[in-house]
Amino acid sequence: MNPKIDIVTIPVENLDLSTGFYREVFALPEDKISSGEDHVAFFLEGEMSLVLYERSGFAQMTEQHEDNLNASSVIFSHTAKDTKEVNSILSRALRAGGTVTKEGTADDWGYTGLFKDTNGYTWEIMSWLETDDTYTIEVNREYKYKPEILFDAWTSPQILKDLFGLTEIDMDVRVGGSFRLATNQVKELPAMHTESGEYKVIEPYKRIEKSWNYEGPMSPDKTLNSEIILEFNETQPNVTKVVLREISSFLSNVDKRNQARDKWTHALIEIDALLE
């Protein structure tokens, strides 16, 4: 025997209402829907069917009292192709008379939302994290220095060594040049933390773009890949606004984005202190 589930049958209070709900949510063609006297079947992908059965008939078939039937003990899960489709399905469920109990939310592994149908059954709609799903955080700070001084600070091995408490540093500041920054001085996570990458754009005193790849105990099983963009904008004579953006699929939830903002905000403050 190869165990598999071909059909899921659920009891519903109002067959017509439930059928209309799932017609709207599933958006299936009519040849994928079959109606009987006391049930309606939706033929889904993968040879799976969802059958809606009138509550009284379902209770009789399963030899249960109707009062014992409830929808709280099961969750149906559907994998959508991307975050856009997750949100679209949630919108259709709401429009059809369901209740969205969790708006689409990013997590480490992907994106998910929940809705209840007109009988209270819970559906989880999810999509796995895609390589092109990226998130951006931005921090900025104004300094009483000309752009040249701030640009030189962010390309100075000594200042970056002091800024990040580095024990190893190697920098080739040119388009196509690489860098490697490493430290084993993080007390909370004792081990080697390494950040490396390649300079993609160098516009002297205006802009730096570089890849930024982390390896270490904060991500023991994989490399975290980001893109860092630094802009140096002179807002008035001898006053420069530095804008730093990090772009990464790793920044997929609020906690990680807040951690990244805190890290880079602290770095911008420390750069100011190192220049005094």
PDB file of N, CA and C in Angstrom, residues 133-138 207 209-212 225-229 244-251 264:
ATOM      1  N   ASP A 133      12.522  37.260  -3.556  1.00  0.00           N
ATOM      2  CA  ASP A 133      11.770  38.024  -2.553  1.00  0.00           C
ATOM      3  C   ASP A 133      12.766  38.745  -1.666  1.00  0.00           C
ATOM      4  N   THR A 134      12.899  40.042  -1.834  1.00  0.00           N
ATOM      5  CA  THR A 134      13.881  40.790  -1.047  1.00  0.00           C
ATOM      6  C   THR A 134      13.183  41.868  -0.233  1.00  0.00           C
ATOM      7  N   TYR A 135      13.844  42.260   0.845  1.00  0.00           N
ATOM      8  CA  TYR A 135      13.323  43.249   1.772  1.00  0.00           C
ATOM      9  C   TYR A 135      14.417  44.286   2.012  1.00  0.00           C
ATOM     10  N   THR A 136      14.010  45.514   2.242  1.00  0.00           N
ATOM     11  CA  THR A 136      14.965  46.610   2.370  1.00  0.00           C
ATOM     12  C   THR A 136      14.771  47.332   3.691  1.00  0.00           C
ATOM     13  N   ILE A 137      15.876  47.597   4.374  1.00  0.00           N
ATOM     14  CA  ILE A 137      15.843  48.499   5.525  1.00  0.00           C
ATOM     15  C   ILE A 137      16.716  49.714   5.187  1.00  0.00           C
ATOM     16  N   GLU A 138      16.386  50.844   5.785  1.00  0.00           N
ATOM     17  CA  GLU A 138      17.134  52.068   5.517  1.00  0.00           C
ATOM     18  C   GLU A 138      17.352  52.827   6.825  1.00  0.00           C
ATOM     19  N   ARG A 207      28.668  57.576  -3.669  1.00  0.00           N
ATOM     20  CA  ARG A 207      27.904  56.321  -3.562  1.00  0.00           C
ATOM     21  C   ARG A 207      28.842  55.109  -3.542  1.00  0.00           C
ATOM     22  N   GLU A 209      28.206  50.776  -3.600  1.00  0.00           N
ATOM     23  CA  GLU A 209      27.336  49.598  -3.603  1.00  0.00           C
ATOM     24  C   GLU A 209      28.225  48.369  -3.524  1.00  0.00           C
ATOM     25  N   LYS A 210      27.848  47.430  -2.635  1.00  0.00           N
ATOM     26  CA  LYS A 210      28.659  46.228  -2.495  1.00  0.00           C
ATOM     27  C   LYS A 210      27.797  45.057  -2.029  1.00  0.00           C
ATOM     28  N   SER A 211      28.200  43.867  -2.423  1.00  0.00           N
ATOM     29  CA  SER A 211      27.568  42.682  -1.851  1.00  0.00           C
ATOM     30  C   SER A 211      28.091  42.520  -0.429  1.00  0.00           C
ATOM     31  N   TRP A 212      27.304  41.844   0.400  1.00  0.00           N
ATOM     32  CA  TRP A 212      27.648  41.731   1.826  1.00  0.00           C
ATOM     33  C   TRP A 212      27.194  40.348   2.287  1.00  0.00           C
ATOM     34  N   ASN A 225      23.137  36.478   2.462  1.00  0.00           N
ATOM     35  CA  ASN A 225      23.566  37.358   1.379  1.00  0.00           C
ATOM     36  C   ASN A 225      22.742  38.632   1.355  1.00  0.00           C
ATOM     37  N   SER A 226      23.425  39.766   1.329  1.00  0.00           N
ATOM     38  CA  SER A 226      22.768  41.066   1.272  1.00  0.00           C
ATOM     39  C   SER A 226      23.463  41.951   0.245  1.00  0.00           C
ATOM     40  N   GLU A 227      22.818  43.078  -0.014  1.00  0.00           N
ATOM     41  CA  GLU A 227      23.446  44.150  -0.789  1.00  0.00           C
ATOM     42  C   GLU A 227      23.419  45.400   0.088  1.00  0.00           C
ATOM     43  N   ILE A 228      24.552  46.094   0.175  1.00  0.00           N
ATOM     44  CA  ILE A 228      24.647  47.321   0.949  1.00  0.00           C
ATOM     45  C   ILE A 228      24.848  48.499  -0.001  1.00  0.00           C
ATOM     46  N   ILE A 229      24.044  49.543   0.195  1.00  0.00           N
ATOM     47  CA  ILE A 229      24.175  50.777  -0.588  1.00  0.00           C
ATOM     48  C   ILE A 229      24.389  51.931   0.383  1.00  0.00           C
ATOM     49  N   LEU A 244      22.085  54.668   4.419  1.00  0.00           N
ATOM     50  CA  LEU A 244      22.532  53.284   4.267  1.00  0.00           C
ATOM     51  C   LEU A 244      21.315  52.382   4.085  1.00  0.00           C
ATOM     52  N   ARG A 245      21.348  51.562   3.037  1.00  0.00           N
ATOM     53  CA  ARG A 245      20.282  50.587   2.791  1.00  0.00           C
ATOM     54  C   ARG A 245      20.882  49.189   2.763  1.00  0.00           C
ATOM     55  N   GLU A 246      20.159  48.249   3.377  1.00  0.00           N
ATOM     56  CA  GLU A 246      20.500  46.834   3.242  1.00  0.00           C
ATOM     57  C   GLU A 246      19.334  46.140   2.561  1.00  0.00           C
ATOM     58  N   ILE A 247      19.634  45.345   1.530  1.00  0.00           N
ATOM     59  CA  ILE A 247      18.616  44.653   0.745  1.00  0.00           C
ATOM     60  C   ILE A 247      18.924  43.164   0.803  1.00  0.00           C
ATOM     61  N   SER A 248      17.944  42.358   1.256  1.00  0.00           N
ATOM     62  CA  SER A 248      18.217  40.935   1.423  1.00  0.00           C
ATOM     63  C   SER A 248      16.925  40.150   1.566  1.00  0.00           C
ATOM     64  N   SER A 249      16.922  38.908   1.111  1.00  0.00           N
ATOM     65  CA  SER A 249      15.802  38.006   1.378  1.00  0.00           C
ATOM     66  C   SER A 249      15.809  37.563   2.833  1.00  0.00           C
ATOM     67  N   PHE A 250      16.962  37.681   3.491  1.00  0.00           N
ATOM     68  CA  PHE A 250      17.077  37.291   4.899  1.00  0.00           C
ATOM     69  C   PHE A 250      16.231  38.190   5.799  1.00  0.00           C
ATOM     70  N   LEU A 251      15.974  39.423   5.371  1.00  0.00           N
ATOM     71  CA  LEU A 251      15.231  40.380   6.200  1.00  0.00           C
ATOM     72  C   LEU A 251      13.730  40.165   6.044  1.00  0.00           C
ATOM     73  N   TRP A 264      22.922  48.959  12.040  1.00  0.00           N
ATOM     74  CA  TRP A 264      23.457  49.999  11.163  1.00  0.00           C
ATOM     75  C   TRP A 264      23.299  51.388  11.781  1.00  0.00           C
TER      76      TRP A 264
END
